[in-house]
Tab-separated table of C-alpha atoms and ligand atoms in Angstrom:
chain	number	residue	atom	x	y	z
A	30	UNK	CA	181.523	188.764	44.605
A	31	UNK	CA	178.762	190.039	42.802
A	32	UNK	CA	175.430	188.001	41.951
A	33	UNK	CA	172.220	188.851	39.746
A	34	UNK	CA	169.154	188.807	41.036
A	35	UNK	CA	165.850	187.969	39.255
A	36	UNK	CA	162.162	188.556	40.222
A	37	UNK	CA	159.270	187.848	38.597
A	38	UNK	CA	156.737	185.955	40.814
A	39	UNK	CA	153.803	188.691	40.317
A	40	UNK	CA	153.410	191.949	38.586
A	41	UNK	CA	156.821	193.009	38.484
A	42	UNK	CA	159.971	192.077	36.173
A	43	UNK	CA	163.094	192.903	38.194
A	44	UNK	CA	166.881	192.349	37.995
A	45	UNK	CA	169.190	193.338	40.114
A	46	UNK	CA	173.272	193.216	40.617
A	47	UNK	CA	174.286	193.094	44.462
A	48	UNK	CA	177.731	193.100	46.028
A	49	UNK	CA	179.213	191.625	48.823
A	50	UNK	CA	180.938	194.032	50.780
A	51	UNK	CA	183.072	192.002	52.840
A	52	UNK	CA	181.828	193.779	56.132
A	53	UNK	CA	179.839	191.532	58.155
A	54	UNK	CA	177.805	194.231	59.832
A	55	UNK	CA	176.413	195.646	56.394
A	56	UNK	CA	177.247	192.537	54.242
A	57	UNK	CA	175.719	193.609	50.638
A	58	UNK	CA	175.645	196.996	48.847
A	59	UNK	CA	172.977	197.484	45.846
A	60	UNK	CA	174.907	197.978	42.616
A	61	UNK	CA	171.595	198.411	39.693
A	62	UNK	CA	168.215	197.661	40.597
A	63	UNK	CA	165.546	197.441	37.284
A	64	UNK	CA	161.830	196.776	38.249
A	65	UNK	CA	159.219	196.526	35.591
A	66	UNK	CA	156.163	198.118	36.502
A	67	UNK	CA	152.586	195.904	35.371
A	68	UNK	CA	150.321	198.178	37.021
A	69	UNK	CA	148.993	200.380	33.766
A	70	UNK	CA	148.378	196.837	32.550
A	71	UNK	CA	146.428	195.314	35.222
A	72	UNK	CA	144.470	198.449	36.472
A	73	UNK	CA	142.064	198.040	33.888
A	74	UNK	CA	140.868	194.888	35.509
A	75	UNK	CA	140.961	196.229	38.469
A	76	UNK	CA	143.549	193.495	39.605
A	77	UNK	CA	146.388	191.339	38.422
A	78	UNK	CA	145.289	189.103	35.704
A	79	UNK	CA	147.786	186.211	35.752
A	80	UNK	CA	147.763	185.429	32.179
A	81	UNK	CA	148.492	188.700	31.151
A	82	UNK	CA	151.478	188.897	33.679
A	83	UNK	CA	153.312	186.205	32.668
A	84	UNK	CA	153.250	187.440	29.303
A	85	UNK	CA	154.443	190.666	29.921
A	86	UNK	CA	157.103	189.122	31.936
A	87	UNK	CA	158.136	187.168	28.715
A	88	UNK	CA	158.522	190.717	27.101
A	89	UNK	CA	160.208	192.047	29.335
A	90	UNK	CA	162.621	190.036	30.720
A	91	UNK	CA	165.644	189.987	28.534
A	92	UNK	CA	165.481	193.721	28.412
A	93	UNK	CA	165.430	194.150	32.834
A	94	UNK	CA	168.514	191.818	33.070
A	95	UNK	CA	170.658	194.058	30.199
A	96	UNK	CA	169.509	197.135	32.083
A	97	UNK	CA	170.349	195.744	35.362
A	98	UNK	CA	174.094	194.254	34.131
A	99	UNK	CA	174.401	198.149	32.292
A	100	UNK	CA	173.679	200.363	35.235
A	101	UNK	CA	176.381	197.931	37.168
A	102	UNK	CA	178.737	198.218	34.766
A	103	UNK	CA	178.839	194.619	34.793
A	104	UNK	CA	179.295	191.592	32.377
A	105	UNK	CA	178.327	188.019	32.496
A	106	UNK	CA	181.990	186.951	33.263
A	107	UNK	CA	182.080	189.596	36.439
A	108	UNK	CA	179.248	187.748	37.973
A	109	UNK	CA	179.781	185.069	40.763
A	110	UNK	CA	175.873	183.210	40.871
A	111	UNK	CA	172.486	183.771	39.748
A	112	UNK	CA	168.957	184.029	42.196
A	113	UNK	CA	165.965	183.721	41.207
A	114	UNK	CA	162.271	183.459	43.099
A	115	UNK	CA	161.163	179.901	43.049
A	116	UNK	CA	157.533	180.748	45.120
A	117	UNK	CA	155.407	181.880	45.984
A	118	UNK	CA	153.464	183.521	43.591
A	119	UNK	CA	151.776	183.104	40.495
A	120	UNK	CA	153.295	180.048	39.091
A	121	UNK	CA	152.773	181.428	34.902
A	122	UNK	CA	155.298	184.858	36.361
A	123	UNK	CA	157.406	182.045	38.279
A	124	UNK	CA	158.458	180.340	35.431
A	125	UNK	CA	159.195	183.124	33.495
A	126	UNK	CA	161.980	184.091	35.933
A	127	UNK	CA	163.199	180.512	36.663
A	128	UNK	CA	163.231	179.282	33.260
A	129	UNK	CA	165.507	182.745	32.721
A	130	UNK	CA	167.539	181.804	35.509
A	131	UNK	CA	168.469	178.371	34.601
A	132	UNK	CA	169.421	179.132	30.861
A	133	UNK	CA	171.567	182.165	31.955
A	134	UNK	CA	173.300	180.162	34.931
A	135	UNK	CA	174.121	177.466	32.374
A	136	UNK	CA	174.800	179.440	29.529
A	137	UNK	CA	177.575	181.440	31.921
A	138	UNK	CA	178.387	178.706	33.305
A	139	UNK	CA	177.577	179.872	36.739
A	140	UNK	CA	175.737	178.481	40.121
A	141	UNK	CA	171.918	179.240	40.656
A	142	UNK	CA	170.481	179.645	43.949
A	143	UNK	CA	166.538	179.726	44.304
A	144	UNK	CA	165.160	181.953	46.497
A	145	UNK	CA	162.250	182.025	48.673
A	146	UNK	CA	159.840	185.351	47.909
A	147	UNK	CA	159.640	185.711	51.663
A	148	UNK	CA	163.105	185.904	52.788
A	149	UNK	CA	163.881	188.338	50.093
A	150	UNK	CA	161.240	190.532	51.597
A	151	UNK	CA	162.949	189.778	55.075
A	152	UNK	CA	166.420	190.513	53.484
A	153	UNK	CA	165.318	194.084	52.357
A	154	UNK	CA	165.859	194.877	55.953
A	155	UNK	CA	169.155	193.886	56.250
A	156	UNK	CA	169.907	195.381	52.855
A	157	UNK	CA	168.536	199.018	54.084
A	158	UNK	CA	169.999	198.644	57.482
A	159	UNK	CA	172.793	196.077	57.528
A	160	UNK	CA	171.835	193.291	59.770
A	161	UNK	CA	169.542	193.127	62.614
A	162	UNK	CA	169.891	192.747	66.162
A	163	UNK	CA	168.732	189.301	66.828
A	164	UNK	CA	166.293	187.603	67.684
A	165	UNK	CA	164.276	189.849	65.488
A	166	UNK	CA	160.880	189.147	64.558
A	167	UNK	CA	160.213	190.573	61.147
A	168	UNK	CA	156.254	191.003	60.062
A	169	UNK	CA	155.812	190.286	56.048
A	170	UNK	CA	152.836	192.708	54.732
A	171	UNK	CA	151.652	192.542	50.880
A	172	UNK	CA	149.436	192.123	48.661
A	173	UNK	CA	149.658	188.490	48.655
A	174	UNK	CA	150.942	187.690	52.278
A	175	UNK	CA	150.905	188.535	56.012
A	176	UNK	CA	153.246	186.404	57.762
A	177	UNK	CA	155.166	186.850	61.711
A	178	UNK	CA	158.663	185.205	61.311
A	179	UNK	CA	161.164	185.120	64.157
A	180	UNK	CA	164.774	185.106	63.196
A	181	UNK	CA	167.289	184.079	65.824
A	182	UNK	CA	169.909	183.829	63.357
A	183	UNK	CA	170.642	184.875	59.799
A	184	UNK	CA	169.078	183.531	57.181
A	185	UNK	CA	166.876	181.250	59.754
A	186	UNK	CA	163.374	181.921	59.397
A	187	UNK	CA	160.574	180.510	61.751
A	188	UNK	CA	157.090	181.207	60.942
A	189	UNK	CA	154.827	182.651	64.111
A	190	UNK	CA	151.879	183.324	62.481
A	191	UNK	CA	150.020	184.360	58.975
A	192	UNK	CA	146.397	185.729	57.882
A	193	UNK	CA	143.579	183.424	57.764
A	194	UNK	CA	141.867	184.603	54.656
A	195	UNK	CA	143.036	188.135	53.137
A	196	UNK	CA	146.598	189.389	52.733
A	197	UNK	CA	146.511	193.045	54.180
A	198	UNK	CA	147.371	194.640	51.130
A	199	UNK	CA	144.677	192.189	49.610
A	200	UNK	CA	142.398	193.998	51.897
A	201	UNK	CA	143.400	197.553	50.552
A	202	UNK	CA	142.765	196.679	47.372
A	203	UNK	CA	139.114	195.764	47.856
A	204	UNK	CA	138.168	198.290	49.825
A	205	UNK	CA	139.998	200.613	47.357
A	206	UNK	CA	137.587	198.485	44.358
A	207	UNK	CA	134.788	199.048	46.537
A	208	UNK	CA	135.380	202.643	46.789
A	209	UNK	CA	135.677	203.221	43.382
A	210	UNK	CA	139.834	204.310	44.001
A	211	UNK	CA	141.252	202.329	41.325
A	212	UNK	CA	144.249	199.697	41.901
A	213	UNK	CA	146.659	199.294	43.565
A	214	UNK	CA	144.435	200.443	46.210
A	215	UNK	CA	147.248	200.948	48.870
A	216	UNK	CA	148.549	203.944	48.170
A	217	UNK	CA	145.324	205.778	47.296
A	218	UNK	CA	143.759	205.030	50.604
A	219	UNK	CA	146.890	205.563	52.423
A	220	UNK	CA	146.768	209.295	51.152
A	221	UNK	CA	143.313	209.722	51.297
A	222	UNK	CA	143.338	208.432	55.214
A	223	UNK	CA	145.303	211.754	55.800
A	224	UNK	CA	142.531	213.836	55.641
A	225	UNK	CA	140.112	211.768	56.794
A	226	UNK	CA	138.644	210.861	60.953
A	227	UNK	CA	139.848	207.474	62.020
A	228	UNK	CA	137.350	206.636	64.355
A	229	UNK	CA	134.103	208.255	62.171
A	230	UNK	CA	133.083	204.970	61.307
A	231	UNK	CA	133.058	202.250	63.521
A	232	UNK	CA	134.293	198.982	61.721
A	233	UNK	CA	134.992	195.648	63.620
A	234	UNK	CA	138.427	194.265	65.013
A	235	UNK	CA	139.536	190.509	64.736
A	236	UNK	CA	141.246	188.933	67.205
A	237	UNK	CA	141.883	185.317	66.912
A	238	UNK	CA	142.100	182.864	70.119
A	239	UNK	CA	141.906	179.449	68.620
A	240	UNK	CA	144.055	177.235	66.936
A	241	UNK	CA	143.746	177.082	62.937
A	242	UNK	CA	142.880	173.619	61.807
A	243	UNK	CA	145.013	174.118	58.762
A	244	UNK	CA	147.491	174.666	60.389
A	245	UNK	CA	148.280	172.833	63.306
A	246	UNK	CA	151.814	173.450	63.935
A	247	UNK	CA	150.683	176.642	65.328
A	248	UNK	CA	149.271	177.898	67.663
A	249	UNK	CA	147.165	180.334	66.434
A	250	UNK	CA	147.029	183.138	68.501
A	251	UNK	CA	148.800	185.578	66.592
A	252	UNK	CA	147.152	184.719	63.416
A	253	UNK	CA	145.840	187.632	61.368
A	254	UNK	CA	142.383	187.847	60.051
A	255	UNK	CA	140.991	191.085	57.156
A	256	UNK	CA	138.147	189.505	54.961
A	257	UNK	CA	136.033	190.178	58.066
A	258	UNK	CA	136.795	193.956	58.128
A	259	UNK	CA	136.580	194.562	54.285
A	260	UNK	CA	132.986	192.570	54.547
A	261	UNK	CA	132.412	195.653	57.040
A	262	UNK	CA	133.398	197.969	54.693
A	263	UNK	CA	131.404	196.696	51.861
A	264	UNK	CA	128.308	196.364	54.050
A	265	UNK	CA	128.712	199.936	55.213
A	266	UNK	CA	129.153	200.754	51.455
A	267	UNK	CA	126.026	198.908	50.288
A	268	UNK	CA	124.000	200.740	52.886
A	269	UNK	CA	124.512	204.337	51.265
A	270	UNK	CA	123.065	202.881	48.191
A	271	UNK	CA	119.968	204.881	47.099
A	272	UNK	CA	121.047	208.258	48.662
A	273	UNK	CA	123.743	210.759	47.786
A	274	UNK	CA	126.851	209.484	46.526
A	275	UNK	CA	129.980	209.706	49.459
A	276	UNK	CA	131.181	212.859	49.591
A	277	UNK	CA	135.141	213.276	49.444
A	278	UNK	CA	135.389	213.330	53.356
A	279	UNK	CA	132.978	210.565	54.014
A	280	UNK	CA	135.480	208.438	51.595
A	281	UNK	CA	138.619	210.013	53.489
A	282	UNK	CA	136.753	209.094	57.250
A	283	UNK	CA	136.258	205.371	55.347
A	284	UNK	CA	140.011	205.180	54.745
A	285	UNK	CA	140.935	206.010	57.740
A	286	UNK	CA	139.009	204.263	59.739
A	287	UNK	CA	139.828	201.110	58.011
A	288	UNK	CA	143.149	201.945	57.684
A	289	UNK	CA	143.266	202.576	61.492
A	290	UNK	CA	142.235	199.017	61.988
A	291	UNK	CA	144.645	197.738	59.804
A	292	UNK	CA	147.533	199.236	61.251
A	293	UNK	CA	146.743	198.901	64.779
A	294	UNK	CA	146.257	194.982	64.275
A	295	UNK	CA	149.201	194.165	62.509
A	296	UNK	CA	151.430	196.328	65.343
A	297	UNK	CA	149.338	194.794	68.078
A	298	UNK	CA	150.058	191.103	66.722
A	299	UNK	CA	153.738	192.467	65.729
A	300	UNK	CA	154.959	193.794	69.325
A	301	UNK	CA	153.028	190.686	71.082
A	302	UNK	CA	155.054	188.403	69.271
A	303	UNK	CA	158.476	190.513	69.870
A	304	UNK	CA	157.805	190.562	73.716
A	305	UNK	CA	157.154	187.163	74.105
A	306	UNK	CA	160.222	185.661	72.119
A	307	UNK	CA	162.354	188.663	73.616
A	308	UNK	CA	162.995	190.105	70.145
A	309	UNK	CA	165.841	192.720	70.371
A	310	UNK	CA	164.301	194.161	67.476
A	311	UNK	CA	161.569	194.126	65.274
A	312	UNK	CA	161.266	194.443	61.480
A	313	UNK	CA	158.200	195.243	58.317
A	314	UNK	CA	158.849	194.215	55.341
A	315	UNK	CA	156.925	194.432	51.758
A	316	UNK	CA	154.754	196.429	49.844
A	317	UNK	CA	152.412	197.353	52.792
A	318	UNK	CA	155.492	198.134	54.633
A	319	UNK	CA	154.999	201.476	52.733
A	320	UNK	CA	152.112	202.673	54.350
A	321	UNK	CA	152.619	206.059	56.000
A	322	UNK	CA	150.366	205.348	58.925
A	323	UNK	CA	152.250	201.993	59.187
A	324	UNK	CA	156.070	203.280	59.577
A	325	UNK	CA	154.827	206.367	61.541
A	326	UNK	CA	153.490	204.543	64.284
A	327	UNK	CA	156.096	200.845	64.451
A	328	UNK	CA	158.270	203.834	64.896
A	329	UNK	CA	156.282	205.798	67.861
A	330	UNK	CA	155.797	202.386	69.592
A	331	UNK	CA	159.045	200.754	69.242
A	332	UNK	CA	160.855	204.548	70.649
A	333	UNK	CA	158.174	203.953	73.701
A	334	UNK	CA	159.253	200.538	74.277
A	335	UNK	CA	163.108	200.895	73.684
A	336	UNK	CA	163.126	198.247	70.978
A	337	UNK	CA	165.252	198.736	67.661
A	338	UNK	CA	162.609	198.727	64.571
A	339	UNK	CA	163.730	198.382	60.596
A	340	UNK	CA	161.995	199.239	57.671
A	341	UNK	CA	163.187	199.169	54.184
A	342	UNK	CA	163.401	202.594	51.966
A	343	UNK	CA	160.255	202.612	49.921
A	344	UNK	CA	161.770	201.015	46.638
A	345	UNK	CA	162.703	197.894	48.511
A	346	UNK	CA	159.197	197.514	50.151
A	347	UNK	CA	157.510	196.793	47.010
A	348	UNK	CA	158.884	193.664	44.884
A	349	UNK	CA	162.223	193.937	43.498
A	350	UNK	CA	165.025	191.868	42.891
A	351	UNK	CA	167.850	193.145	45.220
A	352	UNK	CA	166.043	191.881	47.819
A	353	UNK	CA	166.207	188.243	46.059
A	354	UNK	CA	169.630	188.942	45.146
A	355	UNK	CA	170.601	189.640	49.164
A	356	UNK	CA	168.921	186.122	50.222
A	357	UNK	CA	170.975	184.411	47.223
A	358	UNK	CA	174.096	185.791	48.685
A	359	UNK	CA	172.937	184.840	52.199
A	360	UNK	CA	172.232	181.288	50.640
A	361	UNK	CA	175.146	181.025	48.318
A	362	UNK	CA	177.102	181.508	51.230
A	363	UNK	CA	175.673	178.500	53.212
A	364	UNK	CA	176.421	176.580	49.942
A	365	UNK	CA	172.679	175.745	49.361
A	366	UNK	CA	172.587	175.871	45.316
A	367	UNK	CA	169.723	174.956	43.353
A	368	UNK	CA	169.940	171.841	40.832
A	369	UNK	CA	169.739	172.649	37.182
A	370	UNK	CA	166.368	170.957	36.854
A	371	UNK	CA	165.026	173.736	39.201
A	372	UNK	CA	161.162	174.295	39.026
A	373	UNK	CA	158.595	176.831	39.977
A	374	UNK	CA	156.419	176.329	43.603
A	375	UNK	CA	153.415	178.381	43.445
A	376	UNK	CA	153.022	177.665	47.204
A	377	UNK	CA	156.601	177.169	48.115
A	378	UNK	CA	156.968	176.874	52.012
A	379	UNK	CA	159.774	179.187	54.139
B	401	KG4	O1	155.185	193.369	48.067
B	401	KG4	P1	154.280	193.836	46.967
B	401	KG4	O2	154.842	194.783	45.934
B	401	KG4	O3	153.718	192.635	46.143
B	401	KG4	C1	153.304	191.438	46.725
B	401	KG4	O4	154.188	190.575	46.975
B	401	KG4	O5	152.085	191.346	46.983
B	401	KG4	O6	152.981	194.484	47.683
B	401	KG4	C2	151.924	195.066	46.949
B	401	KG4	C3	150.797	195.432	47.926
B	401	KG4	C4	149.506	195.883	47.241
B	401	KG4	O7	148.427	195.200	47.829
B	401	KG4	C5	149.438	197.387	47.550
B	401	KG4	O8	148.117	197.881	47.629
B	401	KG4	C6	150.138	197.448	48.892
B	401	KG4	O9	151.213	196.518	48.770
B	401	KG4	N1	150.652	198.795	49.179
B	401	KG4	C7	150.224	199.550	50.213
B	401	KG4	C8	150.900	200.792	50.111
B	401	KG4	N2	151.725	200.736	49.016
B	401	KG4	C9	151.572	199.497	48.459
B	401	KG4	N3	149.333	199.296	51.185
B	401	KG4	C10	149.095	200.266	52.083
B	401	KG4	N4	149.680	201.485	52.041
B	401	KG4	C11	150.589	201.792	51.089
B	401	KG4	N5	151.167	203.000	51.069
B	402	ZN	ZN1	156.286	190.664	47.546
């Protein structure tokens, strides 16, 4: 069966065809894959500017789905379903995608499944690797979440812990602001942290012992916490003021340094969580999931502790809609459809 994928819950427009393969070790192969880059738009505010997203995903949409059915060599009568992202994200780029959906489903006269932003990130690792020795626990890093799940079996996905305050990849982006590196800042600082000293300037770890109030359901421990560390940052920033502008290596010891803390935090929290629920492997998934420093050293830790760890290539880390496709298939296959009045959640629990 094949099913078509749609994304649009931020700054990207993606469609996607995936196949079921019939094998239940590696059960989906990618068969066209379209993503619809934002970023020249936004990086002249220095951010996504919502607004201006879900118009460009009105542009753009009709175009990514042809281009996605094309490069499959696929038509609307080949197709078994339709997925689409329901939440989270920004609920303007939501609709875009789920109003899509819906009209194309009906129109073909085919069954929708919504889709949970998260658990397409988590499927990119079985897509990449086929599926995962379970229990996993799988860490979600982007630029809008940070999130522990534990999956004991497929498709079930139990939140362990999230950030506090910033997203990780939220944090890269300010300190890349700050530093006057443009946006997205993750890949900027994650290259200039090469060349830089990680420990030349000493900014401050979190770790969180208490419960969150918000949240009572857990128990806190694991929680992530950034907006602390970039505060750091810009403090150390606003102290230069009035003397010499940084000089390439004092920006390159500033990346790395912070990117040092980053890293080591989220592993820290990561292989904590995968010892005590006895994980027989461990998983990162989105955007931050690129980060050189970040897949260097999950790798280096999980060879010393004789745990299994996943990553997806570096096209699936970022948002795309193979990955929603994948946890549509996964869904379809449970027989959870969506109704035909589906709507958009901006803040759409997993
Ligand atoms: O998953 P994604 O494409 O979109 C969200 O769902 O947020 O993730 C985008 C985030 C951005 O914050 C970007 O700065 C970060 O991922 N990112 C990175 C790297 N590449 C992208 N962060 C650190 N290092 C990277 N190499
Ligand atoms: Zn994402």
């Amino acid at each position: 069966m094949l099913i078509l994928g749609i994304e649009t819950s931020c700054d990207e427009t993606s469609a996607a065809v995936v196949e079921e393969t019939g094998d239940a070790a590696r059960p989906w192969t990618i068969r066209s894959n379209v993503v619809a880059s934002q970023v020249p738009i936004h990086r002249e505010w220095g951010g996504v500017v919502p607004e201006l997203a879900s118009r460009q995903h009105i542009r753009d949409i009709c175009g990514v789905v042809e281009r996605a059915l094309g490069d499959a060599r696929t038509r609307w009568t080949d197709l078994g379903a339709v997925a689409v992202t329901q939440g989270p994200g920004l609920v303007g780029s939501l609709l875009v995608g789920v109003a899509f959906a819906k009209a194309a489903a009906a129109a073909a006269h085919l069954p929708l499944v919504a889709v949970h932003h998260l658990a397409g990130h988590i499927e990119s690792l079985v897509l990449q690797n086929g599926e995962l020795p379970l229990p996993a626990v799988v860490l979600v890093v982007s630029g809008g979440h940070t999130s522990l799940y534990l999956v004991e079996r497929p498709g079930g996905y139990q939140l362990l812990s999230r950030t506090r305050d910033d997203a990780a990849g939220e944090a890269y982006d300010k300190v890349a602001k700050l530093l006057g590196l443009g946006y997205p800042g993750g890949p900027v600082v994650d290259r200039l942290a090469a060349k830089g000293h990680d420990r030349a300037v000493a900014l401050p770890t979190t770790r969180l012992t208490h419960a969150d109030r918000n949240a009572p359901a857990l128990k806190g421990d694991l929680d992530f916490s950034f907006s602390g560390l970039k505060t750091a940052v810009a403090r150390y920033v606003a102290g230069k003021k009035g003397y010499d502008p940084f000089s390439e290596q004092e920006i390159a010891d500033i990346c790395a340094s912070f990117q040092r803390i980053v890293v080591t935090s989220l592993l820290d929290r990561l292989f904590d969580a995968a010892r005590r629920h006895q994980a027989r492997s461990i998983g990162i998934a989105g955007g931050v999931s690129a980060n050189s420093r970040l897949r260097a050293e999950l790798q280096e830790r999980g060879g010393r502790r004789e745990i299994p760890t996943f990553l997806p290539s570096l096209p699936l880390s970022t948002d795309n809609a193979a990955m929603i496709a994948a946890a549509g298939l996964r869904k379809f296959r449970a027989g959870i459809l969506a109704p035909a009045d589906l709507n958009a959640d901006a803040s759409l629990p997993l």
